[in-house]
């Protein structure tokens, strides 16, 4: 398994912004799919955004227009810029990775396929208060 270390979680008010970071190793960024998932308390983990090794990205409907996934190939960091945060965005956010085999962006249901990802970080907590 590869090592992924998230940071940047915090408590903010509705409408605020946060940028999450996921530090990884060089070969991960260049040859892997990377994604952000989140898990609200008491709920299932869900995909938020993902990006493949070619730079194609996808977003959950709840994230479109507000969140942006990006990666810095020099610093080997995956980012999630989150704007216009809402209380329903409160969750533990996880960085995940998998070798890019062409199946990491969409499942049959159109969602980011959680089961495809086999390396996970420890998570960083985001809390949005109203």
PDB file of N, CA and C in Angstrom, residues 52-130:
ATOM      1  N   UNK A  52      -7.818  11.211 -12.794  1.00  0.00           N
ATOM      2  CA  UNK A  52      -7.007  10.087 -13.256  1.00  0.00           C
ATOM      3  C   UNK A  52      -5.612  10.559 -13.669  1.00  0.00           C
ATOM      4  N   UNK A  53      -4.788   9.639 -14.113  1.00  0.00           N
ATOM      5  CA  UNK A  53      -3.395   9.967 -14.412  1.00  0.00           C
ATOM      6  C   UNK A  53      -3.261  10.891 -15.615  1.00  0.00           C
ATOM      7  N   UNK A  54      -4.327  10.990 -16.425  1.00  0.00           N
ATOM      8  CA  UNK A  54      -4.300  11.887 -17.573  1.00  0.00           C
ATOM      9  C   UNK A  54      -4.849  13.262 -17.272  1.00  0.00           C
ATOM     10  N   UNK A  55      -5.307  13.461 -16.044  1.00  0.00           N
ATOM     11  CA  UNK A  55      -5.828  14.758 -15.640  1.00  0.00           C
ATOM     12  C   UNK A  55      -7.326  14.921 -15.773  1.00  0.00           C
ATOM     13  N   UNK A  56      -8.020  13.882 -16.226  1.00  0.00           N
ATOM     14  CA  UNK A  56      -9.475  13.948 -16.291  1.00  0.00           C
ATOM     15  C   UNK A  56     -10.056  13.840 -14.891  1.00  0.00           C
ATOM     16  N   UNK A  57     -10.992  14.727 -14.586  1.00  0.00           N
ATOM     17  CA  UNK A  57     -11.563  14.740 -13.241  1.00  0.00           C
ATOM     18  C   UNK A  57     -13.076  14.539 -13.292  1.00  0.00           C
ATOM     19  N   UNK A  58     -13.617  14.122 -12.177  1.00  0.00           N
ATOM     20  CA  UNK A  58     -15.049  13.954 -12.047  1.00  0.00           C
ATOM     21  C   UNK A  58     -15.451  14.360 -10.643  1.00  0.00           C
ATOM     22  N   UNK A  59     -16.701  14.779 -10.495  1.00  0.00           N
ATOM     23  CA  UNK A  59     -17.192  15.268  -9.222  1.00  0.00           C
ATOM     24  C   UNK A  59     -18.561  14.673  -8.905  1.00  0.00           C
ATOM     25  N   UNK A  60     -18.799  14.473  -7.630  1.00  0.00           N
ATOM     26  CA  UNK A  60     -20.143  14.149  -7.194  1.00  0.00           C
ATOM     27  C   UNK A  60     -21.035  15.359  -7.454  1.00  0.00           C
ATOM     28  N   UNK A  61     -22.315  15.121  -7.664  1.00  0.00           N
ATOM     29  CA  UNK A  61     -23.238  16.222  -7.932  1.00  0.00           C
ATOM     30  C   UNK A  61     -23.194  17.267  -6.822  1.00  0.00           C
ATOM     31  N   UNK A  62     -23.019  16.816  -5.591  1.00  0.00           N
ATOM     32  CA  UNK A  62     -23.002  17.727  -4.446  1.00  0.00           C
ATOM     33  C   UNK A  62     -21.784  18.630  -4.440  1.00  0.00           C
ATOM     34  N   UNK A  63     -20.752  18.256  -5.193  1.00  0.00           N
ATOM     35  CA  UNK A  63     -19.501  19.012  -5.208  1.00  0.00           C
ATOM     36  C   UNK A  63     -19.338  19.889  -6.442  1.00  0.00           C
ATOM     37  N   UNK A  64     -20.100  19.618  -7.465  1.00  0.00           N
ATOM     38  CA  UNK A  64     -19.943  20.354  -8.719  1.00  0.00           C
ATOM     39  C   UNK A  64     -20.180  21.847  -8.530  1.00  0.00           C
ATOM     40  N   UNK A  65     -19.270  22.635  -9.072  1.00  0.00           N
ATOM     41  CA  UNK A  65     -19.388  24.086  -8.981  1.00  0.00           C
ATOM     42  C   UNK A  65     -18.849  24.682  -7.704  1.00  0.00           C
ATOM     43  N   UNK A  66     -18.552  23.836  -6.700  1.00  0.00           N
ATOM     44  CA  UNK A  66     -18.050  24.351  -5.419  1.00  0.00           C
ATOM     45  C   UNK A  66     -16.667  23.807  -5.083  1.00  0.00           C
ATOM     46  N   UNK A  67     -16.396  22.580  -5.470  1.00  0.00           N
ATOM     47  CA  UNK A  67     -15.124  21.932  -5.128  1.00  0.00           C
ATOM     48  C   UNK A  67     -14.279  21.764  -6.383  1.00  0.00           C
ATOM     49  N   UNK A  68     -12.956  21.815  -6.189  1.00  0.00           N
ATOM     50  CA  UNK A  68     -12.030  21.585  -7.292  1.00  0.00           C
ATOM     51  C   UNK A  68     -10.920  20.664  -6.837  1.00  0.00           C
ATOM     52  N   UNK A  69     -10.721  19.582  -7.581  1.00  0.00           N
ATOM     53  CA  UNK A  69      -9.617  18.667  -7.307  1.00  0.00           C
ATOM     54  C   UNK A  69      -8.454  19.020  -8.217  1.00  0.00           C
ATOM     55  N   UNK A  70      -7.245  18.998  -7.655  1.00  0.00           N
ATOM     56  CA  UNK A  70      -6.067  19.310  -8.455  1.00  0.00           C
ATOM     57  C   UNK A  70      -4.865  18.623  -7.840  1.00  0.00           C
ATOM     58  N   UNK A  71      -3.780  18.574  -8.600  1.00  0.00           N
ATOM     59  CA  UNK A  71      -2.579  17.940  -8.067  1.00  0.00           C
ATOM     60  C   UNK A  71      -1.344  18.731  -8.483  1.00  0.00           C
ATOM     61  N   UNK A  72      -0.400  18.790  -7.577  1.00  0.00           N
ATOM     62  CA  UNK A  72       0.886  19.438  -7.825  1.00  0.00           C
ATOM     63  C   UNK A  72       1.907  18.335  -8.027  1.00  0.00           C
ATOM     64  N   UNK A  73       2.327  18.139  -9.267  1.00  0.00           N
ATOM     65  CA  UNK A  73       3.234  17.036  -9.582  1.00  0.00           C
ATOM     66  C   UNK A  73       4.668  17.295  -9.127  1.00  0.00           C
ATOM     67  N   UNK A  74       4.957  18.510  -8.756  1.00  0.00           N
ATOM     68  CA  UNK A  74       6.301  18.827  -8.244  1.00  0.00           C
ATOM     69  C   UNK A  74       6.360  18.538  -6.746  1.00  0.00           C
ATOM     70  N   UNK A  75       5.322  18.975  -6.034  1.00  0.00           N
ATOM     71  CA  UNK A  75       5.291  18.762  -4.590  1.00  0.00           C
ATOM     72  C   UNK A  75       4.649  17.434  -4.202  1.00  0.00           C
ATOM     73  N   UNK A  76       4.091  16.724  -5.198  1.00  0.00           N
ATOM     74  CA  UNK A  76       3.436  15.438  -4.933  1.00  0.00           C
ATOM     75  C   UNK A  76       2.285  15.568  -3.949  1.00  0.00           C
ATOM     76  N   UNK A  77       1.447  16.552  -4.184  1.00  0.00           N
ATOM     77  CA  UNK A  77       0.315  16.814  -3.313  1.00  0.00           C
ATOM     78  C   UNK A  77      -0.968  16.847  -4.130  1.00  0.00           C
ATOM     79  N   UNK A  78      -1.976  16.190  -3.607  1.00  0.00           N
ATOM     80  CA  UNK A  78      -3.324  16.262  -4.151  1.00  0.00           C
ATOM     81  C   UNK A  78      -4.108  17.258  -3.312  1.00  0.00           C
ATOM     82  N   UNK A  79      -4.872  18.108  -3.975  1.00  0.00           N
ATOM     83  CA  UNK A  79      -5.640  19.121  -3.264  1.00  0.00           C
ATOM     84  C   UNK A  79      -7.143  18.941  -3.501  1.00  0.00           C
ATOM     85  N   UNK A  80      -7.910  19.459  -2.570  1.00  0.00           N
ATOM     86  CA  UNK A  80      -9.346  19.630  -2.764  1.00  0.00           C
ATOM     87  C   UNK A  80      -9.698  21.021  -2.252  1.00  0.00           C
ATOM     88  N   UNK A  81      -9.952  21.922  -3.178  1.00  0.00           N
ATOM     89  CA  UNK A  81     -10.398  23.264  -2.810  1.00  0.00           C
ATOM     90  C   UNK A  81     -11.903  23.229  -2.651  1.00  0.00           C
ATOM     91  N   UNK A  82     -12.373  23.614  -1.484  1.00  0.00           N
ATOM     92  CA  UNK A  82     -13.801  23.581  -1.187  1.00  0.00           C
ATOM     93  C   UNK A  82     -14.289  24.991  -0.878  1.00  0.00           C
ATOM     94  N   UNK A  83     -15.213  25.469  -1.683  1.00  0.00           N
ATOM     95  CA  UNK A  83     -15.788  26.792  -1.500  1.00  0.00           C
ATOM     96  C   UNK A  83     -17.276  26.689  -1.199  1.00  0.00           C
ATOM     97  N   UNK A  84     -17.840  27.767  -0.691  1.00  0.00           N
ATOM     98  CA  UNK A  84     -19.282  27.824  -0.397  1.00  0.00           C
ATOM     99  C   UNK A  84     -19.719  26.609   0.421  1.00  0.00           C
ATOM    100  N   UNK A  85     -18.989  26.357   1.478  1.00  0.00           N
ATOM    101  CA  UNK A  85     -19.250  25.164   2.283  1.00  0.00           C
ATOM    102  C   UNK A  85     -20.597  25.245   2.988  1.00  0.00           C
ATOM    103  N   UNK A  86     -21.199  24.067   3.118  1.00  0.00           N
ATOM    104  CA  UNK A  86     -22.515  23.942   3.748  1.00  0.00           C
ATOM    105  C   UNK A  86     -22.412  22.974   4.926  1.00  0.00           C
ATOM    106  N   UNK A  87     -23.342  23.054   5.865  1.00  0.00           N
ATOM    107  CA  UNK A  87     -23.300  22.106   6.990  1.00  0.00           C
ATOM    108  C   UNK A  87     -23.294  20.644   6.536  1.00  0.00           C
ATOM    109  N   UNK A  88     -23.960  20.353   5.426  1.00  0.00           N
ATOM    110  CA  UNK A  88     -23.995  18.974   4.935  1.00  0.00           C
ATOM    111  C   UNK A  88     -22.664  18.509   4.347  1.00  0.00           C
ATOM    112  N   UNK A  89     -21.705  19.404   4.247  1.00  0.00           N
ATOM    113  CA  UNK A  89     -20.351  19.015   3.835  1.00  0.00           C
ATOM    114  C   UNK A  89     -19.523  18.506   5.004  1.00  0.00           C
ATOM    115  N   UNK A  90     -20.051  18.627   6.205  1.00  0.00           N
ATOM    116  CA  UNK A  90     -19.331  18.172   7.393  1.00  0.00           C
ATOM    117  C   UNK A  90     -19.112  16.668   7.319  1.00  0.00           C
ATOM    118  N   UNK A  91     -17.864  16.251   7.476  1.00  0.00           N
ATOM    119  CA  UNK A  91     -17.521  14.832   7.357  1.00  0.00           C
ATOM    120  C   UNK A  91     -16.035  14.650   7.603  1.00  0.00           C
ATOM    121  N   UNK A  92     -15.647  13.396   7.719  1.00  0.00           N
ATOM    122  CA  UNK A  92     -14.230  13.052   7.654  1.00  0.00           C
ATOM    123  C   UNK A  92     -13.901  12.876   6.179  1.00  0.00           C
ATOM    124  N   UNK A  93     -12.886  13.572   5.724  1.00  0.00           N
ATOM    125  CA  UNK A  93     -12.479  13.509   4.330  1.00  0.00           C
ATOM    126  C   UNK A  93     -11.226  12.653   4.186  1.00  0.00           C
ATOM    127  N   UNK A  94     -11.281  11.735   3.225  1.00  0.00           N
ATOM    128  CA  UNK A  94     -10.202  10.790   2.997  1.00  0.00           C
ATOM    129  C   UNK A  94      -9.630  10.942   1.592  1.00  0.00           C
ATOM    130  N   UNK A  95      -8.325  10.846   1.510  1.00  0.00           N
ATOM    131  CA  UNK A  95      -7.628  10.767   0.248  1.00  0.00           C
ATOM    132  C   UNK A  95      -7.453   9.289  -0.099  1.00  0.00           C
ATOM    133  N   UNK A  96      -7.584   8.954  -1.374  1.00  0.00           N
ATOM    134  CA  UNK A  96      -7.454   7.562  -1.797  1.00  0.00           C
ATOM    135  C   UNK A  96      -6.723   7.485  -3.121  1.00  0.00           C
ATOM    136  N   UNK A  97      -6.130   6.326  -3.370  1.00  0.00           N
ATOM    137  CA  UNK A  97      -5.354   6.144  -4.595  1.00  0.00           C
ATOM    138  C   UNK A  97      -5.473   4.721  -5.107  1.00  0.00           C
ATOM    139  N   UNK A  98      -5.292   4.577  -6.408  1.00  0.00           N
ATOM    140  CA  UNK A  98      -5.284   3.258  -7.040  1.00  0.00           C
ATOM    141  C   UNK A  98      -4.537   3.386  -8.357  1.00  0.00           C
ATOM    142  N   UNK A  99      -3.780   2.377  -8.780  1.00  0.00           N
ATOM    143  CA  UNK A  99      -3.154   2.439 -10.117  1.00  0.00           C
ATOM    144  C   UNK A  99      -4.217   2.668 -11.177  1.00  0.00           C
ATOM    145  N   UNK A 100      -3.921   3.531 -12.119  1.00  0.00           N
ATOM    146  CA  UNK A 100      -4.898   3.889 -13.136  1.00  0.00           C
ATOM    147  C   UNK A 100      -5.047   2.791 -14.176  1.00  0.00           C
ATOM    148  N   UNK A 101      -6.140   2.053 -14.082  1.00  0.00           N
ATOM    149  CA  UNK A 101      -6.454   0.988 -15.038  1.00  0.00           C
ATOM    150  C   UNK A 101      -7.687   1.347 -15.869  1.00  0.00           C
ATOM    151  N   UNK A 102      -8.094   2.601 -15.769  1.00  0.00           N
ATOM    152  CA  UNK A 102      -9.222   3.056 -16.577  1.00  0.00           C
ATOM    153  C   UNK A 102     -10.571   2.886 -15.950  1.00  0.00           C
ATOM    154  N   UNK A 103     -10.630   2.493 -14.683  1.00  0.00           N
ATOM    155  CA  UNK A 103     -11.925   2.228 -14.044  1.00  0.00           C
ATOM    156  C   UNK A 103     -12.125   3.053 -12.781  1.00  0.00           C
ATOM    157  N   UNK A 104     -11.361   4.105 -12.596  1.00  0.00           N
ATOM    158  CA  UNK A 104     -11.352   4.779 -11.299  1.00  0.00           C
ATOM    159  C   UNK A 104     -12.275   5.990 -11.199  1.00  0.00           C
ATOM    160  N   UNK A 105     -12.859   6.416 -12.290  1.00  0.00           N
ATOM    161  CA  UNK A 105     -13.660   7.641 -12.255  1.00  0.00           C
ATOM    162  C   UNK A 105     -15.149   7.381 -12.119  1.00  0.00           C
ATOM    163  N   UNK A 106     -15.653   6.317 -12.731  1.00  0.00           N
ATOM    164  CA  UNK A 106     -17.098   6.095 -12.749  1.00  0.00           C
ATOM    165  C   UNK A 106     -17.417   4.630 -12.508  1.00  0.00           C
ATOM    166  N   UNK A 107     -18.452   4.409 -11.689  1.00  0.00           N
ATOM    167  CA  UNK A 107     -19.003   3.074 -11.549  1.00  0.00           C
ATOM    168  C   UNK A 107     -20.199   2.953 -12.494  1.00  0.00           C
ATOM    169  N   UNK A 108     -20.857   1.803 -12.489  1.00  0.00           N
ATOM    170  CA  UNK A 108     -22.044   1.617 -13.334  1.00  0.00           C
ATOM    171  C   UNK A 108     -23.147   2.598 -12.962  1.00  0.00           C
ATOM    172  N   UNK A 109     -23.154   3.017 -11.704  1.00  0.00           N
ATOM    173  CA  UNK A 109     -24.178   3.957 -11.245  1.00  0.00           C
ATOM    174  C   UNK A 109     -23.791   5.410 -11.508  1.00  0.00           C
ATOM    175  N   UNK A 110     -22.591   5.626 -12.036  1.00  0.00           N
ATOM    176  CA  UNK A 110     -22.148   6.972 -12.327  1.00  0.00           C
ATOM    177  C   UNK A 110     -21.420   7.643 -11.178  1.00  0.00           C
ATOM    178  N   UNK A 111     -21.320   6.948 -10.058  1.00  0.00           N
ATOM    179  CA  UNK A 111     -20.632   7.517  -8.905  1.00  0.00           C
ATOM    180  C   UNK A 111     -19.152   7.154  -8.932  1.00  0.00           C
ATOM    181  N   UNK A 112     -18.363   7.853  -8.162  1.00  0.00           N
ATOM    182  CA  UNK A 112     -16.949   7.530  -8.034  1.00  0.00           C
ATOM    183  C   UNK A 112     -16.857   6.181  -7.311  1.00  0.00           C
ATOM    184  N   UNK A 113     -16.210   5.208  -7.912  1.00  0.00           N
ATOM    185  CA  UNK A 113     -16.253   3.836  -7.383  1.00  0.00           C
ATOM    186  C   UNK A 113     -15.346   3.614  -6.179  1.00  0.00           C
ATOM    187  N   UNK A 114     -15.933   3.636  -5.000  1.00  0.00           N
ATOM    188  CA  UNK A 114     -15.168   3.470  -3.769  1.00  0.00           C
ATOM    189  C   UNK A 114     -14.388   2.156  -3.772  1.00  0.00           C
ATOM    190  N   UNK A 115     -14.998   1.107  -4.273  1.00  0.00           N
ATOM    191  CA  UNK A 115     -14.381  -0.222  -4.207  1.00  0.00           C
ATOM    192  C   UNK A 115     -13.137  -0.351  -5.070  1.00  0.00           C
ATOM    193  N   UNK A 116     -12.940   0.576  -5.998  1.00  0.00           N
ATOM    194  CA  UNK A 116     -11.761   0.516  -6.865  1.00  0.00           C
ATOM    195  C   UNK A 116     -10.485   0.950  -6.143  1.00  0.00           C
ATOM    196  N   UNK A 117     -10.634   1.756  -5.119  1.00  0.00           N
ATOM    197  CA  UNK A 117      -9.480   2.370  -4.455  1.00  0.00           C
ATOM    198  C   UNK A 117      -8.958   1.481  -3.342  1.00  0.00           C
ATOM    199  N   UNK A 118      -7.643   1.274  -3.328  1.00  0.00           N
ATOM    200  CA  UNK A 118      -7.067   0.323  -2.379  1.00  0.00           C
ATOM    201  C   UNK A 118      -6.036   0.929  -1.425  1.00  0.00           C
ATOM    202  N   UNK A 119      -5.808   2.220  -1.514  1.00  0.00           N
ATOM    203  CA  UNK A 119      -4.918   2.888  -0.561  1.00  0.00           C
ATOM    204  C   UNK A 119      -5.645   4.097  -0.003  1.00  0.00           C
ATOM    205  N   UNK A 120      -5.575   4.249   1.302  1.00  0.00           N
ATOM    206  CA  UNK A 120      -6.352   5.289   1.980  1.00  0.00           C
ATOM    207  C   UNK A 120      -5.498   6.020   3.000  1.00  0.00           C
ATOM    208  N   UNK A 121      -5.769   7.303   3.156  1.00  0.00           N
ATOM    209  CA  UNK A 121      -5.169   8.062   4.234  1.00  0.00           C
ATOM    210  C   UNK A 121      -5.970   7.906   5.505  1.00  0.00           C
ATOM    211  N   UNK A 122      -5.530   8.604   6.536  1.00  0.00           N
ATOM    212  CA  UNK A 122      -6.165   8.481   7.851  1.00  0.00           C
ATOM    213  C   UNK A 122      -7.363   9.400   8.012  1.00  0.00           C
ATOM    214  N   UNK A 123      -7.509  10.367   7.111  1.00  0.00           N
ATOM    215  CA  UNK A 123      -8.654  11.265   7.148  1.00  0.00           C
ATOM    216  C   UNK A 123      -8.351  12.583   7.828  1.00  0.00           C
ATOM    217  N   UNK A 124      -9.126  13.597   7.445  1.00  0.00           N
ATOM    218  CA  UNK A 124      -9.049  14.907   8.077  1.00  0.00           C
ATOM    219  C   UNK A 124     -10.486  15.419   8.224  1.00  0.00           C
ATOM    220  N   UNK A 125     -10.782  15.966   9.398  1.00  0.00           N
ATOM    221  CA  UNK A 125     -12.172  16.320   9.729  1.00  0.00           C
ATOM    222  C   UNK A 125     -12.516  17.727   9.244  1.00  0.00           C
ATOM    223  N   UNK A 126     -13.653  17.814   8.586  1.00  0.00           N
ATOM    224  CA  UNK A 126     -14.212  19.098   8.172  1.00  0.00           C
ATOM    225  C   UNK A 126     -15.556  19.271   8.870  1.00  0.00           C
ATOM    226  N   UNK A 127     -15.703  20.391   9.552  1.00  0.00           N
ATOM    227  CA  UNK A 127     -16.954  20.696  10.233  1.00  0.00           C
ATOM    228  C   UNK A 127     -17.428  22.075   9.783  1.00  0.00           C
ATOM    229  N   UNK A 128     -18.653  22.128   9.289  1.00  0.00           N
ATOM    230  CA  UNK A 128     -19.226  23.382   8.810  1.00  0.00           C
ATOM    231  C   UNK A 128     -20.426  23.710   9.683  1.00  0.00           C
ATOM    232  N   UNK A 129     -20.366  24.841  10.338  1.00  0.00           N
ATOM    233  CA  UNK A 129     -21.449  25.243  11.235  1.00  0.00           C
ATOM    234  C   UNK A 129     -22.336  26.285  10.567  1.00  0.00           C
ATOM    235  N   UNK A 130     -23.600  26.245  10.935  1.00  0.00           N
ATOM    236  CA  UNK A 130     -24.568  27.180  10.337  1.00  0.00           C
ATOM    237  C   UNK A 130     -24.628  28.477  11.112  1.00  0.00           C
TER     238      UNK A 130
END
